[in-house]
Short mmCIF file of C-alpha atoms in Angstrom, two decimals:
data_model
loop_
_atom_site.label_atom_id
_atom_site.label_comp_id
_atom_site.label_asym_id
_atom_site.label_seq_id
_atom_site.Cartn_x
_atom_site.Cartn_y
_atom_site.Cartn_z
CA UNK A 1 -4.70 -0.78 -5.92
CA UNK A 2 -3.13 1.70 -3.24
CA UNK A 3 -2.14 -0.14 -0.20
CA UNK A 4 -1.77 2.71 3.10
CA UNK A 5 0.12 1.45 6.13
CA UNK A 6 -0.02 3.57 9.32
CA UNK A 7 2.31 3.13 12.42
CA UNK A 8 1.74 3.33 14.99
CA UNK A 9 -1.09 2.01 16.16
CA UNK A 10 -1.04 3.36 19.49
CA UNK A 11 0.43 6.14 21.18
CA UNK A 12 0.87 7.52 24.15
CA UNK A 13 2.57 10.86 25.01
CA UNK A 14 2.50 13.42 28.19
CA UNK A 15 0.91 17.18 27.66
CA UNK A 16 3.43 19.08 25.83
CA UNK A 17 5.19 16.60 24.30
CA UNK A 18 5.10 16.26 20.58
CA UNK A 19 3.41 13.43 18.91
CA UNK A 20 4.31 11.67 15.62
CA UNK A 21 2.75 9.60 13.05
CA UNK A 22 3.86 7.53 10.07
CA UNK A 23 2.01 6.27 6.82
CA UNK A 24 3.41 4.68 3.66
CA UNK A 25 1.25 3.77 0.17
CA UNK A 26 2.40 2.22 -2.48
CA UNK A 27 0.74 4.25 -5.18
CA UNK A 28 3.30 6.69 -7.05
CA UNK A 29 0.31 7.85 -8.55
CA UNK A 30 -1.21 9.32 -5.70
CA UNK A 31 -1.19 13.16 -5.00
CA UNK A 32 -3.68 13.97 -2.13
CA UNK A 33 -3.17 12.84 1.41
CA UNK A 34 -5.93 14.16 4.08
CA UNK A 35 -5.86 13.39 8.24
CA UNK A 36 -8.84 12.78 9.78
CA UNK A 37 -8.91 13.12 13.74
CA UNK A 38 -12.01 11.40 14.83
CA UNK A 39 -13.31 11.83 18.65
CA UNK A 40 -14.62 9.03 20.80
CA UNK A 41 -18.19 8.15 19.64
CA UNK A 42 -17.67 11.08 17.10
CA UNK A 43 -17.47 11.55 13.17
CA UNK A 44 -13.88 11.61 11.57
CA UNK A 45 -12.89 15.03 10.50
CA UNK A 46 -10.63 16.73 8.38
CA UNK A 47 -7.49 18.42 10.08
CA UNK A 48 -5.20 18.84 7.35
CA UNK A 49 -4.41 17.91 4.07
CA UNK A 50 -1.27 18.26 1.67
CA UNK A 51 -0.90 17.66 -2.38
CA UNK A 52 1.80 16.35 -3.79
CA UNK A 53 3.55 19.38 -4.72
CA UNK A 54 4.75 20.62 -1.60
CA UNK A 55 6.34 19.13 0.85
CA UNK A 56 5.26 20.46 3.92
CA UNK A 57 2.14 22.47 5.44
CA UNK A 58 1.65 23.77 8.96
CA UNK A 59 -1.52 24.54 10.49
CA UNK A 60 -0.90 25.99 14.20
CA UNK A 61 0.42 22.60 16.27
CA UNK A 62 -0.24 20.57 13.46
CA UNK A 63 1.49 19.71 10.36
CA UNK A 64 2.16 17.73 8.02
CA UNK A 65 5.05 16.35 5.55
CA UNK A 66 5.28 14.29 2.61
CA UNK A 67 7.83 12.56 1.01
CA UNK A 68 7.38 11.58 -2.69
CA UNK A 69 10.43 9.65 -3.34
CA UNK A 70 10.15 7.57 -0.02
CA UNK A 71 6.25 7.64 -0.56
CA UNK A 72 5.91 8.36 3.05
CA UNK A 73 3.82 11.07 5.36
CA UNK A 74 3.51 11.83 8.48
CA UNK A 75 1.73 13.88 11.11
CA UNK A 76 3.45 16.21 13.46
CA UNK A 77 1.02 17.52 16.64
CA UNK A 78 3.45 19.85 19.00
CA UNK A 79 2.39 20.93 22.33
CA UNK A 80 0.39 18.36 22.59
CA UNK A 81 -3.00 18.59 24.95
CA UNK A 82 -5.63 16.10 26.04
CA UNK A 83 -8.36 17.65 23.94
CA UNK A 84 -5.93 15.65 20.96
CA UNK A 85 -6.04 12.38 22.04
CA UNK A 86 -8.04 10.30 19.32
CA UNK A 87 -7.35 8.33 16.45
CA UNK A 88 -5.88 9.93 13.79
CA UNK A 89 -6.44 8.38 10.35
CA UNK A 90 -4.32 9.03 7.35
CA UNK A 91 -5.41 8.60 3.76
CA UNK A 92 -3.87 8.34 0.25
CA UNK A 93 -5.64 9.37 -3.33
CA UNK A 94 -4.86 9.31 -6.53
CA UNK A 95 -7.27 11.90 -8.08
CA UNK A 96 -9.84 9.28 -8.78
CA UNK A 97 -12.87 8.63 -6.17
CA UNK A 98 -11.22 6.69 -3.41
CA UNK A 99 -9.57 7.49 -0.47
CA UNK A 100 -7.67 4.86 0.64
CA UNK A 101 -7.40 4.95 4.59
CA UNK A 102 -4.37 3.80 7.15
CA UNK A 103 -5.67 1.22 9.78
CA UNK A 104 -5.82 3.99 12.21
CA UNK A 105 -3.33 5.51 15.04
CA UNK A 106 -5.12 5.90 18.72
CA UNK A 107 -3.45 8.96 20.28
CA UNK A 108 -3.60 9.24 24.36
CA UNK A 109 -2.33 12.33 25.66
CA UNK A 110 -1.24 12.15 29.39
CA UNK A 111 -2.12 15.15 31.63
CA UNK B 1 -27.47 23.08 9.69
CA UNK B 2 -25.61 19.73 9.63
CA UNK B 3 -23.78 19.03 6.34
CA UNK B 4 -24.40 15.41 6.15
CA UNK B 5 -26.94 14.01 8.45
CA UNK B 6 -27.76 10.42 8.95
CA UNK B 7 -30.50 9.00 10.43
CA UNK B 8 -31.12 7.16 13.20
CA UNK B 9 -27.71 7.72 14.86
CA UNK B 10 -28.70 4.47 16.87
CA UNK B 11 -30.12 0.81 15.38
CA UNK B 12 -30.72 -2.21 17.73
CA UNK B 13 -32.12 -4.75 15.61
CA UNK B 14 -32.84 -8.90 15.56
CA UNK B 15 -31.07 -11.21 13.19
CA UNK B 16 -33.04 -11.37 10.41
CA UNK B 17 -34.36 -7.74 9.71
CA UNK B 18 -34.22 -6.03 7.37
CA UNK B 19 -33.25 -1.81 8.30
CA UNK B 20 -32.68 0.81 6.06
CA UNK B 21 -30.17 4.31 7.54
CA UNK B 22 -31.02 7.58 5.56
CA UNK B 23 -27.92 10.12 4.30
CA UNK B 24 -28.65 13.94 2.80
CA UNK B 25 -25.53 16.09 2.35
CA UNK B 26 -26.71 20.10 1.77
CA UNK B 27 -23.03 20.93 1.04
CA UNK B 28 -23.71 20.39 -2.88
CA UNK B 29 -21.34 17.62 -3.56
CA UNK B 30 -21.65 15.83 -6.62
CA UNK B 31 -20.25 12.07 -4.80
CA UNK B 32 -21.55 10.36 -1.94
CA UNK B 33 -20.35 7.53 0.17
CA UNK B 34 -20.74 4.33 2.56
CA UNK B 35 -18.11 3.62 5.27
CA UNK B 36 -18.06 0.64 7.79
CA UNK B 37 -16.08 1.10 10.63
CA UNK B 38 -15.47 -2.09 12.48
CA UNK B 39 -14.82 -2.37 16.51
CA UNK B 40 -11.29 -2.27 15.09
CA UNK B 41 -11.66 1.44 13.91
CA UNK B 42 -10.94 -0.20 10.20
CA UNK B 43 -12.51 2.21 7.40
CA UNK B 44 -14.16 0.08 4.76
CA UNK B 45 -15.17 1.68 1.74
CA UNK B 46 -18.40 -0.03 1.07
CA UNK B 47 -19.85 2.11 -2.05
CA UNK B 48 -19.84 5.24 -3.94
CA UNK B 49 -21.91 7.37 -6.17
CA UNK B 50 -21.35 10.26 -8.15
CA UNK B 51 -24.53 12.05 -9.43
CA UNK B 52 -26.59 9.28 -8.52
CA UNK B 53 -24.97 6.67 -10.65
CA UNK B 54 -22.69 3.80 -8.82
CA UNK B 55 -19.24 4.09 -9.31
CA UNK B 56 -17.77 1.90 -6.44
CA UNK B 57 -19.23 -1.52 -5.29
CA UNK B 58 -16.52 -3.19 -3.09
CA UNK B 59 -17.06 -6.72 -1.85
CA UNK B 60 -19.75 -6.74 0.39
CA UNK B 61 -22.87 -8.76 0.58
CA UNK B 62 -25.42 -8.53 -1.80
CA UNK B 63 -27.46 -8.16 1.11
CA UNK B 64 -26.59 -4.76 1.24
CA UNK B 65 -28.42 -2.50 -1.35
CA UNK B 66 -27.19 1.15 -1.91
CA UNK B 67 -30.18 3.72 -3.20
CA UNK B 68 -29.39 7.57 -4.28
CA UNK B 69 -32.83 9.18 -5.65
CA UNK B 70 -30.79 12.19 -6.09
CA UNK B 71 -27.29 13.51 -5.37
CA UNK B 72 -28.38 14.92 -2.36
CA UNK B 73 -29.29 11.37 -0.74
CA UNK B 74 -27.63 7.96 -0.54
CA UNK B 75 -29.80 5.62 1.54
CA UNK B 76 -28.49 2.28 2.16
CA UNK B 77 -31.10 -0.69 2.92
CA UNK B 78 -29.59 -4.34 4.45
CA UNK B 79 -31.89 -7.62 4.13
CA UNK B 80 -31.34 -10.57 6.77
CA UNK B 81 -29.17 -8.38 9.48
CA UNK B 82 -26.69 -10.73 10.51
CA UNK B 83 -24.77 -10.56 14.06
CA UNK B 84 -21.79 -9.50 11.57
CA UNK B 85 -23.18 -6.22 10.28
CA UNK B 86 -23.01 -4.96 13.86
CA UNK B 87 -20.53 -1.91 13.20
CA UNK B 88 -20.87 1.76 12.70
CA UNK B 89 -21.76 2.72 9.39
CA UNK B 90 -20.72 6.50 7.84
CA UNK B 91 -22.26 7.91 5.12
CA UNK B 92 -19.84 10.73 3.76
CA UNK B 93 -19.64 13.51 0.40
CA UNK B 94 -16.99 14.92 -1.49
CA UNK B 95 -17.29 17.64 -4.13
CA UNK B 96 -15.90 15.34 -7.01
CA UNK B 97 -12.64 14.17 -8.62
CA UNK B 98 -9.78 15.85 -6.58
CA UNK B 99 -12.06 18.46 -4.92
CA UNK B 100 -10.31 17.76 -1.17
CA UNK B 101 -11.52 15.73 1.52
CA UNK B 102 -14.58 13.83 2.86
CA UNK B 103 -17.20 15.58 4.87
CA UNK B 104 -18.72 12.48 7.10
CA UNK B 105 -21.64 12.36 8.55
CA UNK B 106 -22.13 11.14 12.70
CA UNK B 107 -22.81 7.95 11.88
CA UNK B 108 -25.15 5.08 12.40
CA UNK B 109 -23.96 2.31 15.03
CA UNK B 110 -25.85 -0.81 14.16
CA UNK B 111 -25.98 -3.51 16.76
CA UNK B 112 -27.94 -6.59 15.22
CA UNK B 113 -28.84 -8.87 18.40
#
């Protein structure tokens, strides 16, 4: 099965810095990779998404890239403000059912 | 109106019981799911149905008994709560087979004492 590794595990940044995180899967069948932010105490929730055929997709200070051949993503937050600190999940499918979910990156943003 | 509402957000329970949490989506999604989230912030895919039929049963205890009357509820019932099963559980829906991501519900934190 897909196997999604997410680095790193925990991050810490001051406001307006930018913020970066990295996940690999081993799946080459895989073609949708969501991010979930999830709040303290809160649900996770859906801030972005990409397929695999495109590369990259922005969504104000967030965005997101994919590399097929490397079968790597990552996460891009510029600006960065405290309201963003979290954990960020990523997440790897291949079409079917499953999402298969990284172990998890807990952001802190310094004021 | 909440998408996918769980209830009760909050279980305290002895060793022993046996609880049941309650999931409805109103978004129309054909596939429904279980989540536990460990004090590691681990997702653990637990089940999945899709029009009320099972289509994922990872390895968890048998003690743990999925139930979806329709495709608008997944209710999931655990016998003999063990000090283990203390964890948050999500319930979550997904339109079907490459329809985008999960909407989760707020979750249930289970604390078996």
């Amino acid at each position: 099965g897909e196997n999604v590794e997410q680095h790193p595990s925990t991050l810490s940044v001051q406001e307006g810095d930018s913020a970066v995180i990295k996940c690999t899967y081993s799946d080459s069948a895989s073609n949708y990779f969501p991010w979930y932010k999830q709040e303290l105490g809160k649900r996770p929730q859906l801030i972005i998404d990409i397929r695999s055929n495109v590369g990259e997709k922005k969504d104000q200070r967030i965005a997101v890239t994919l590399n097929k051949t490397a079968k790597h993503f990552s996460l891009h937050i510029t600006e960065t403000q405290p309201e963003d600190s979290a954990v960020y999940f990523c997440a790897a499918s291949n079409g079917g059912n499953q999402f298969y979910f990284g172990t998890g990156t807990s952001l802190t943003v310094i004021p | 109106d909440t998408a996918v509402s769980q209830t009760p957000k909050y279980l305290v329970t002895q060793m022993g019981n046996d609880k049941s949490i309650k999931c409805e989506q109103n978004l129309g999604h054909d596939t429904m799911y279980w989540y536990k989230q460990d004090s590691k912030k681990f997702l653990k895919i637990m089940f999945s149905y899709n029009n009320k039929e099972l289509i994922i049963n990872e390895t968890v205890p048998n003690r743990f008994s999925p139930k979806s009357p329709d495709k608008a509820h997944l209710n999931l019932h655990i016998n003999s709560l063990e000090l283990g099963d203390s964890a948050v559980y999500f319930c979550a829906s997904r339109q079907g087979w490459g329809a985008g991501g999960y909407t989760f519900g707020s979750g249930t934190r289970l604390t078996v004492v």
